[in-house]
Tab-separated table of C-alpha atoms in Angstrom:
chain	number	residue	atom	x	y	z
P	1	MET	CA	47.685	123.158	-70.174
P	2	ASN	CA	45.558	124.010	-73.236
P	3	PRO	CA	42.469	126.067	-73.313
P	4	ILE	CA	40.466	122.935	-73.728
P	5	GLY	CA	41.988	121.581	-70.325
P	6	ILE	CA	41.390	124.665	-68.490
P	7	GLN	CA	37.740	125.151	-69.480
P	8	LEU	CA	37.128	121.209	-68.643
P	9	GLY	CA	39.148	121.878	-65.397
P	10	LEU	CA	36.769	124.856	-64.609
P	11	SER	CA	33.570	123.325	-65.686
P	12	PHE	CA	34.360	120.187	-63.712
P	13	LEU	CA	35.123	122.464	-60.549
P	14	TRP	CA	31.935	124.704	-60.881
P	15	ALA	CA	29.584	121.312	-61.413
P	16	PHE	CA	31.357	119.881	-58.209
P	17	LEU	CA	31.269	122.846	-55.941
P	18	VAL	CA	27.374	123.904	-56.822
P	19	ALA	CA	26.616	120.120	-55.947
P	20	LEU	CA	28.714	119.922	-52.999
P	21	PHE	CA	27.318	123.134	-51.535
P	22	ALA	CA	23.658	122.703	-52.686
P	23	VAL	CA	23.284	119.139	-50.629
P	24	PRO	CA	23.250	120.571	-47.231
P	25	SER	CA	20.740	123.182	-47.994
P	26	ILE	CA	18.467	120.476	-49.676
P	27	ILE	CA	18.656	118.401	-46.584
P	28	TYR	CA	17.838	120.863	-44.384
P	29	ILE	CA	14.794	122.071	-46.154
P	30	ALA	CA	13.718	118.271	-46.958
P	31	HIS	CA	13.580	117.533	-43.247
P	32	LEU	CA	12.098	121.025	-42.476
P	33	LYS	CA	9.207	120.543	-44.716
P	34	ASN	CA	9.224	116.567	-44.007
P	35	MET	CA	9.965	115.679	-47.605
P	36	LEU	CA	11.366	112.465	-46.753
P	37	ASP	CA	11.481	108.654	-48.031
P	38	THR	CA	10.047	106.299	-45.563
P	39	PRO	CA	11.525	102.890	-45.354
P	40	ASN	CA	9.177	99.717	-47.013
P	41	VAL	CA	9.526	96.280	-47.847
P	42	ARG	CA	11.078	96.967	-51.130
P	43	THR	CA	13.795	99.514	-49.530
P	44	VAL	CA	17.470	98.492	-47.883
P	45	HIS	CA	17.415	102.015	-45.940
P	46	GLU	CA	16.090	102.075	-42.217
P	47	SER	CA	15.318	105.402	-41.728
P	48	LEU	CA	13.695	108.483	-42.924
P	49	THR	CA	15.750	109.930	-45.739
P	50	PRO	CA	15.478	112.923	-48.024
P	51	ARG	CA	15.389	112.069	-51.936
P	52	LEU	CA	15.990	114.996	-53.586
P	53	GLY	CA	19.670	114.718	-54.268
P	54	GLY	CA	18.997	114.872	-57.844
P	55	VAL	CA	18.533	118.675	-57.594
P	56	ALA	CA	21.858	119.129	-56.409
P	57	VAL	CA	23.422	117.159	-59.389
P	58	PHE	CA	21.124	118.860	-61.762
P	59	ALA	CA	22.107	122.304	-60.540
P	60	GLY	CA	25.735	121.630	-60.957
P	61	PHE	CA	25.629	120.124	-64.292
P	62	MET	CA	23.262	122.413	-66.007
P	63	SER	CA	25.031	125.623	-64.815
P	64	SER	CA	28.179	124.683	-65.459
P	65	LEU	CA	27.727	123.167	-69.122
P	66	THR	CA	25.701	126.333	-70.052
P	67	ILE	CA	28.632	128.628	-68.848
P	68	PHE	CA	31.673	126.501	-70.242
P	69	ALA	CA	30.345	124.262	-72.995
P	70	ASP	CA	29.711	124.757	-76.825
P	71	LEU	CA	25.931	123.802	-76.939
P	72	SER	CA	25.872	123.119	-80.917
P	73	ASN	CA	25.580	119.353	-81.946
P	74	GLY	CA	22.490	118.495	-79.882
P	75	ILE	CA	23.662	119.620	-76.600
P	76	GLN	CA	21.164	122.316	-76.297
P	77	GLN	CA	18.142	119.838	-76.981
P	78	LEU	CA	19.873	117.421	-74.477
P	79	LEU	CA	19.750	120.135	-72.075
P	80	ALA	CA	16.108	120.901	-72.673
P	81	GLY	CA	15.042	117.128	-72.400
P	82	CYS	CA	16.830	117.024	-69.250
P	83	ILE	CA	14.875	120.062	-68.024
P	84	VAL	CA	11.748	117.926	-68.793
P	85	LEU	CA	12.693	114.847	-66.898
P	86	PHE	CA	13.961	117.170	-63.974
P	87	PHE	CA	10.444	118.322	-63.335
P	88	VAL	CA	9.124	114.736	-64.101
P	89	GLY	CA	11.672	113.347	-61.332
P	90	LEU	CA	10.870	116.121	-59.210
P	91	LYS	CA	7.185	115.450	-59.069
P	92	ASP	CA	7.653	111.871	-58.492
P	93	ASP	CA	9.892	112.440	-55.480
P	94	LEU	CA	7.431	115.089	-53.649
P	95	VAL	CA	4.122	113.280	-54.572
P	96	SER	CA	4.715	110.252	-56.963
P	97	ILE	CA	3.158	109.779	-60.196
P	98	SER	CA	1.982	107.158	-62.412
P	99	VAL	CA	4.345	105.209	-64.834
P	100	ALA	CA	2.112	106.635	-67.458
P	101	LYS	CA	2.805	110.262	-66.913
P	102	LYS	CA	6.809	109.235	-66.398
P	103	PHE	CA	6.396	107.583	-69.829
P	104	VAL	CA	5.009	110.717	-71.344
P	105	GLY	CA	7.660	112.796	-69.920
P	106	GLN	CA	10.495	110.434	-71.486
P	107	LEU	CA	8.849	110.476	-74.680
P	108	LEU	CA	8.930	114.162	-74.683
P	109	ALA	CA	12.384	114.456	-73.728
P	110	THR	CA	13.357	111.883	-76.380
P	111	GLY	CA	11.227	113.723	-79.069
P	112	ILE	CA	13.368	116.918	-78.598
P	113	VAL	CA	16.748	115.443	-78.983
P	114	MET	CA	15.718	112.804	-81.699
P	115	ILE	CA	13.693	115.077	-83.909
P	116	MET	CA	15.279	118.681	-83.157
P	117	ALA	CA	18.926	117.458	-83.167
P	118	ASP	CA	18.820	114.513	-85.245
P	119	VAL	CA	20.435	112.418	-82.391
P	120	ARG	CA	19.681	108.760	-83.127
P	121	VAL	CA	21.424	105.425	-83.941
P	122	THR	CA	21.573	105.529	-88.061
P	123	SER	CA	23.157	101.868	-88.365
P	124	PHE	CA	23.736	98.624	-86.432
P	125	GLN	CA	27.248	98.642	-88.102
P	126	GLY	CA	26.978	95.034	-88.930
P	127	ILE	CA	24.970	93.262	-86.149
P	128	LEU	CA	22.787	90.427	-87.654
P	129	GLY	CA	24.127	91.787	-90.848
P	130	ILE	CA	22.135	95.037	-90.665
P	131	HIS	CA	24.078	98.116	-91.819
P	132	GLU	CA	22.246	101.540	-92.383
P	133	LEU	CA	18.657	101.745	-90.915
P	134	PRO	CA	15.810	102.954	-92.473
P	135	VAL	CA	14.745	106.175	-91.032
P	136	GLY	CA	11.335	104.962	-89.218
P	137	ILE	CA	13.170	102.211	-87.807
P	138	SER	CA	16.103	104.271	-86.722
P	139	TYR	CA	13.868	106.498	-84.863
P	140	ALA	CA	11.915	103.669	-83.334
P	141	PHE	CA	15.308	101.958	-81.835
P	142	THR	CA	16.751	104.983	-80.869
P	143	PHE	CA	13.473	105.858	-78.792
P	144	LEU	CA	13.715	102.280	-77.260
P	145	ALA	CA	17.386	102.879	-76.660
P	146	ILE	CA	16.988	105.983	-74.904
P	147	VAL	CA	13.948	104.868	-72.623
P	148	GLY	CA	15.539	101.646	-71.904
P	149	ILE	CA	18.789	103.022	-70.630
P	150	THR	CA	17.011	105.974	-68.796
P	151	ASN	CA	15.015	103.157	-66.935
P	152	ALA	CA	17.884	100.912	-66.217
P	153	ILE	CA	19.847	103.797	-64.400
P	154	ASN	CA	16.542	104.467	-62.461
P	155	LEU	CA	16.084	100.662	-61.628
P	156	ILE	CA	19.813	100.348	-60.413
P	157	ASP	CA	19.335	103.063	-57.912
P	158	GLY	CA	18.811	100.849	-54.888
P	159	LEU	CA	21.816	101.199	-52.745
P	160	ASP	CA	23.736	104.021	-51.046
P	161	GLY	CA	26.115	105.383	-53.847
P	162	LEU	CA	25.414	102.593	-56.340
P	163	ALA	CA	23.792	104.718	-59.221
P	164	GLY	CA	26.190	107.440	-58.945
P	165	THR	CA	29.106	104.975	-58.856
P	166	ILE	CA	27.768	103.274	-62.135
P	167	VAL	CA	27.085	106.589	-63.890
P	168	LEU	CA	30.433	107.948	-62.966
P	169	ILE	CA	32.319	104.873	-64.294
P	170	ILE	CA	30.481	104.937	-67.791
P	171	THR	CA	30.453	108.749	-68.280
P	172	THR	CA	34.487	108.780	-67.419
P	173	THR	CA	34.581	106.212	-70.053
P	174	TYR	CA	32.711	107.971	-72.650
P	175	GLY	CA	34.027	111.320	-71.787
P	176	TYR	CA	37.684	109.844	-72.455
P	177	TYR	CA	37.054	108.882	-75.811
P	178	PHE	CA	35.077	112.100	-76.718
P	179	LEU	CA	38.197	113.963	-75.679
P	180	ARG	CA	40.576	111.929	-77.466
P	181	TYR	CA	38.658	111.190	-80.552
P	182	GLY	CA	35.296	113.358	-80.772
P	183	GLY	CA	36.994	116.229	-83.073
P	184	ALA	CA	34.585	118.932	-84.260
P	185	SER	CA	31.522	116.451	-84.534
P	186	TYR	CA	31.738	115.133	-80.901
P	187	GLY	CA	34.457	116.753	-79.002
P	188	ASN	CA	31.872	119.192	-77.019
P	189	TYR	CA	30.489	116.028	-75.543
P	190	VAL	CA	33.313	115.839	-73.325
P	191	PHE	CA	31.968	118.960	-71.463
P	192	VAL	CA	28.527	116.855	-71.092
P	193	SER	CA	30.491	114.049	-69.380
P	194	VAL	CA	32.999	116.234	-67.227
P	195	CYS	CA	29.919	118.379	-65.969
P	196	LEU	CA	28.158	115.211	-64.840
P	197	ILE	CA	31.085	113.770	-63.321
P	198	GLY	CA	31.708	116.832	-61.150
P	199	GLY	CA	28.108	117.207	-60.044
P	200	MET	CA	27.695	113.393	-59.337
P	201	LEU	CA	31.165	113.460	-57.061
P	202	GLY	CA	29.628	116.678	-55.343
P	203	PHE	CA	26.428	114.516	-54.481
P	204	LEU	CA	28.260	111.343	-53.805
P	205	ARG	CA	29.970	113.035	-50.848
P	206	TYR	CA	26.693	112.914	-49.120
P	207	ASN	CA	25.289	109.601	-50.799
P	208	PHE	CA	27.778	106.898	-49.848
P	209	HIS	CA	26.535	104.452	-46.848
P	210	ARG	CA	25.162	105.593	-44.565
P	211	ALA	CA	23.535	108.098	-46.967
P	212	SER	CA	21.942	111.301	-45.529
P	213	ILE	CA	20.292	112.172	-49.117
P	214	PHE	CA	19.255	109.719	-51.826
P	215	MET	CA	19.284	110.722	-55.725
P	216	GLY	CA	15.898	110.437	-56.368
P	217	ASP	CA	14.008	109.958	-59.471
P	218	THR	CA	14.969	113.609	-60.159
P	219	GLY	CA	18.488	112.463	-60.355
P	220	SER	CA	18.252	108.890	-61.833
P	221	LEU	CA	16.065	110.136	-64.588
P	222	VAL	CA	18.029	113.034	-65.599
P	223	CYS	CA	21.379	110.773	-65.351
P	224	GLY	CA	19.893	107.913	-67.016
P	225	PHE	CA	18.874	110.483	-70.074
P	226	ILE	CA	22.365	111.956	-70.233
P	227	VAL	CA	24.088	108.599	-70.420
P	228	SER	CA	21.677	107.374	-73.149
P	229	ILE	CA	22.502	110.392	-75.207
P	230	LEU	CA	26.119	110.072	-74.699
P	231	THR	CA	25.601	106.298	-75.660
P	232	ILE	CA	24.143	107.152	-78.854
P	233	GLN	CA	26.906	109.585	-79.740
P	234	PHE	CA	29.481	107.262	-78.779
P	235	ILE	CA	28.120	104.462	-81.263
P	236	GLU	CA	27.597	107.082	-84.041
P	237	MET	CA	31.337	108.435	-83.370
P	238	GLY	CA	32.563	104.881	-84.281
P	239	LEU	CA	30.719	105.166	-87.587
P	240	LYS	CA	31.269	108.645	-88.844
P	241	VAL	CA	34.690	109.443	-87.210
P	242	GLY	CA	35.875	105.810	-87.650
P	243	GLN	CA	37.530	105.953	-84.139
P	244	PRO	CA	37.925	104.738	-81.739
P	245	PHE	CA	36.400	101.238	-82.203
P	246	ALA	CA	35.027	101.649	-85.759
P	247	SER	CA	32.430	99.174	-86.490
P	248	SER	CA	32.625	97.341	-83.072
P	249	SER	CA	31.443	100.759	-81.161
P	250	PRO	CA	27.796	99.230	-80.756
P	251	SER	CA	28.910	96.249	-78.794
P	252	VAL	CA	31.640	98.530	-76.670
P	253	ALA	CA	28.871	100.468	-75.829
P	254	ILE	CA	26.623	97.531	-74.499
P	255	GLY	CA	29.754	96.401	-72.436
P	256	VAL	CA	30.028	99.902	-71.129
P	257	LEU	CA	26.603	99.807	-69.794
P	258	PHE	CA	26.784	96.211	-68.501
P	259	VAL	CA	25.581	96.222	-65.013
P	260	PRO	CA	22.275	98.508	-65.478
P	261	LEU	CA	21.367	96.559	-68.667
P	262	PHE	CA	22.187	93.177	-67.214
P	263	ASP	CA	20.169	93.954	-64.045
P	264	THR	CA	17.253	95.530	-65.781
P	265	LEU	CA	17.068	92.575	-68.146
P	266	ARG	CA	17.508	89.864	-65.716
P	267	VAL	CA	14.524	91.173	-63.266
P	268	PHE	CA	12.438	91.757	-66.089
P	269	ILE	CA	12.700	88.078	-67.118
P	270	VAL	CA	12.558	86.730	-64.156
P	271	ARG	CA	9.376	88.635	-63.055
P	272	MET	CA	7.491	87.513	-66.445
P	273	MET	CA	8.922	83.723	-65.968
P	274	ALA	CA	7.124	83.764	-62.427
P	275	GLY	CA	4.007	85.069	-64.081
P	276	ARG	CA	4.200	88.619	-62.687
P	277	SER	CA	4.423	92.117	-64.674
P	278	PRO	CA	7.997	93.058	-65.520
P	279	PHE	CA	7.257	96.526	-63.905
P	280	ALA	CA	6.156	95.163	-60.602
P	281	PRO	CA	8.631	95.881	-57.868
P	282	ASP	CA	10.527	93.151	-55.856
P	283	LYS	CA	13.887	92.545	-54.007
P	284	ASN	CA	15.342	90.631	-56.783
P	285	HIS	CA	17.645	93.318	-58.304
P	286	VAL	CA	21.489	92.225	-58.808
P	287	HIS	CA	22.383	94.092	-55.356
P	288	HIS	CA	19.558	92.692	-53.478
P	289	ARG	CA	21.268	89.357	-54.499
P	290	ILE	CA	24.697	90.297	-53.533
P	291	LEU	CA	23.491	91.711	-50.278
P	292	ALA	CA	21.707	88.298	-49.595
P	293	MET	CA	24.997	86.583	-49.757
P	294	GLY	CA	26.269	88.585	-46.795
P	295	PHE	CA	28.030	91.530	-48.273
P	296	GLN	CA	27.514	95.121	-46.662
P	297	GLN	CA	26.189	97.985	-48.810
P	298	ILE	CA	29.719	99.539	-49.512
P	299	SER	CA	31.019	96.168	-50.689
P	300	THR	CA	28.248	95.639	-52.857
P	301	VAL	CA	28.857	99.025	-54.454
P	302	MET	CA	32.363	98.359	-55.062
P	303	LEU	CA	31.675	94.891	-56.251
P	304	LEU	CA	29.542	96.027	-58.999
P	305	GLY	CA	31.577	98.821	-59.877
P	306	LEU	CA	34.357	96.499	-60.457
P	307	LEU	CA	32.440	94.184	-62.298
P	308	ASN	CA	31.132	97.175	-64.735
P	309	LEU	CA	34.939	98.167	-65.009
P	310	VAL	CA	36.062	94.641	-65.920
P	311	VAL	CA	33.675	94.111	-68.525
P	312	ILE	CA	34.603	97.607	-70.030
P	313	LEU	CA	38.209	96.602	-70.112
P	314	PHE	CA	37.562	93.541	-71.846
P	315	VAL	CA	34.945	94.974	-74.560
P	316	ILE	CA	38.091	97.590	-74.994
P	317	ASN	CA	40.585	94.977	-75.487
P	318	PHE	CA	38.811	92.785	-77.305
P	319	ALA	CA	36.905	95.341	-79.820
P	320	ALA	CA	38.787	94.170	-82.646
P	321	ILE	CA	37.109	90.817	-82.722
P	322	GLY	CA	33.808	92.563	-83.706
P	323	ASN	CA	30.182	92.866	-82.805
P	324	THR	CA	29.147	89.362	-83.180
P	325	TRP	CA	31.819	87.717	-81.059
P	326	LEU	CA	31.834	90.671	-78.359
P	327	ILE	CA	28.297	90.186	-77.703
P	328	THR	CA	28.241	86.635	-77.960
P	329	GLY	CA	30.681	86.871	-75.169
P	330	LEU	CA	28.785	89.266	-72.817
P	331	VAL	CA	25.467	86.998	-73.425
P	332	ALA	CA	27.466	84.327	-72.237
P	333	PHE	CA	28.685	85.988	-69.208
P	334	SER	CA	25.466	87.120	-68.416
P	335	LEU	CA	23.941	83.727	-68.497
P	336	VAL	CA	26.709	82.209	-66.415
P	337	LEU	CA	26.059	85.534	-63.647
P	338	SER	CA	22.362	84.874	-63.708
P	339	ILE	CA	22.944	80.990	-63.310
P	340	PHE	CA	25.131	81.733	-60.278
P	341	LEU	CA	22.651	84.194	-58.736
P	342	GLY	CA	19.818	81.757	-59.108
P	343	VAL	CA	21.457	78.806	-57.906
P	344	TYR	CA	22.778	80.789	-54.858
P	345	GLN	CA	19.334	82.491	-53.991
P	346	SER	CA	17.769	78.774	-54.157
P	347	ARG	CA	20.308	77.757	-51.669
P	348	SER	CA	19.967	80.376	-49.499
P	349	ALA	CA	16.053	80.227	-49.436
P	350	GLN	CA	16.718	76.211	-48.730
P	351	GLN	CA	18.868	77.347	-45.663
P	352	ARG	CA	16.081	79.758	-44.209
P	353	VAL	CA	13.583	77.014	-44.396
P	354	ALA	CA	16.087	74.489	-42.665
P	355	SER	CA	16.626	77.001	-40.036
């Protein structure tokens, strides 16, 4: 095995073991201090459950990355942004904070990586005929992308093991391509992927149904932020390294993020069409709709994980057709899926009225 392989193996093992052994202590302290998530009309769980699992993921990820990885090319700033969001999420999990305060935390974390490390989307690579972006538009779009992806991961954290499984699939996909094609410019981002995978697997041991701990905002904000930076670097790798998908990398990235992006856009549109705020919480997420069809929690998580994998395989295998056709295909599939979920929802509502 080459030295990089040994380093990657050790970084994975470190992150995994730290998270695995940290979770029982966090569960014990959370019960001791009554820091528990109370079931309500929006939640699926039925018992008091700690929601500080993100602390274990963060501990495994952060310690492993700082020990084993080369922190250049923006990773040092990524870690700084993670620390900011960790404390924002931790406060929200403990005492609950306003959306505005969360947004300020995300603004600060995003600013650190964009301004100090110059991590940003510099080109649309031909989407809508647009190539290189003016600097101001580049910063604005990157900010929207990071905040959007971070919150998409945060919003999908509604079932035992769901957010963790989706993050694993996305991060593993990116990690593979960073390892194969990253080279000197992006190769060290494979350590970001591997450390997050290790920490997440250690946490998921306790998070699958029936979960003894939840990720909480501490975990979902940090994981969403890491995924957003991996996405931007994956897109930029296609532009600057020319691998693995050249100019199709933006549409491939959309496919990799399909489930969280589809879920977020769908609930926002449904809420606005109903005359409500897009941020008003409800039980209209994709996982809620699948549960309403009669699926169990574990099978719902597996189904959404499989859906994400199928879309990833589709965009990878058809990357050669280019951004326009790939995005058209993804939008068409999203519309079909939305119509199916909507039709099923109306039918189940009619059946409840009839009964």
